[in-house]
């Protein structure tokens, strides 16, 4: 099982997304989206090779989707660590 490290920038992005959803669609929608992001972290830790690879963006960069958001992460096989970050420059 791989470790998942959520960068501060990714956490800030998630909080911004959840605030936006709460204000426009309500608590239930925001909670559903939050659960989807948490489920993705769990999925990645158990299935580190999953997701679409985006090698043109860099070695080990992968893409998963929490509709309608693209979630980019980098997997380091040597340390079995996922670095989750919503912004490519943060990876």
GROMACS .gro file of C-alpha atoms in nm, residues 3 15 20 25 27 42 73:
model
    7
    3UNK     CA    1   0.134   0.647   0.125
   15UNK     CA    2  -1.118   2.377   0.058
   20UNK     CA    3  -1.770   2.708  -0.388
   25UNK     CA    4  -2.516   2.384  -0.453
   27UNK     CA    5  -2.400   2.115   0.193
   42UNK     CA    6  -0.782   0.568  -0.058
   73UNK     CA    7  -0.060   1.340  -0.869
   0.00000   0.00000   0.00000
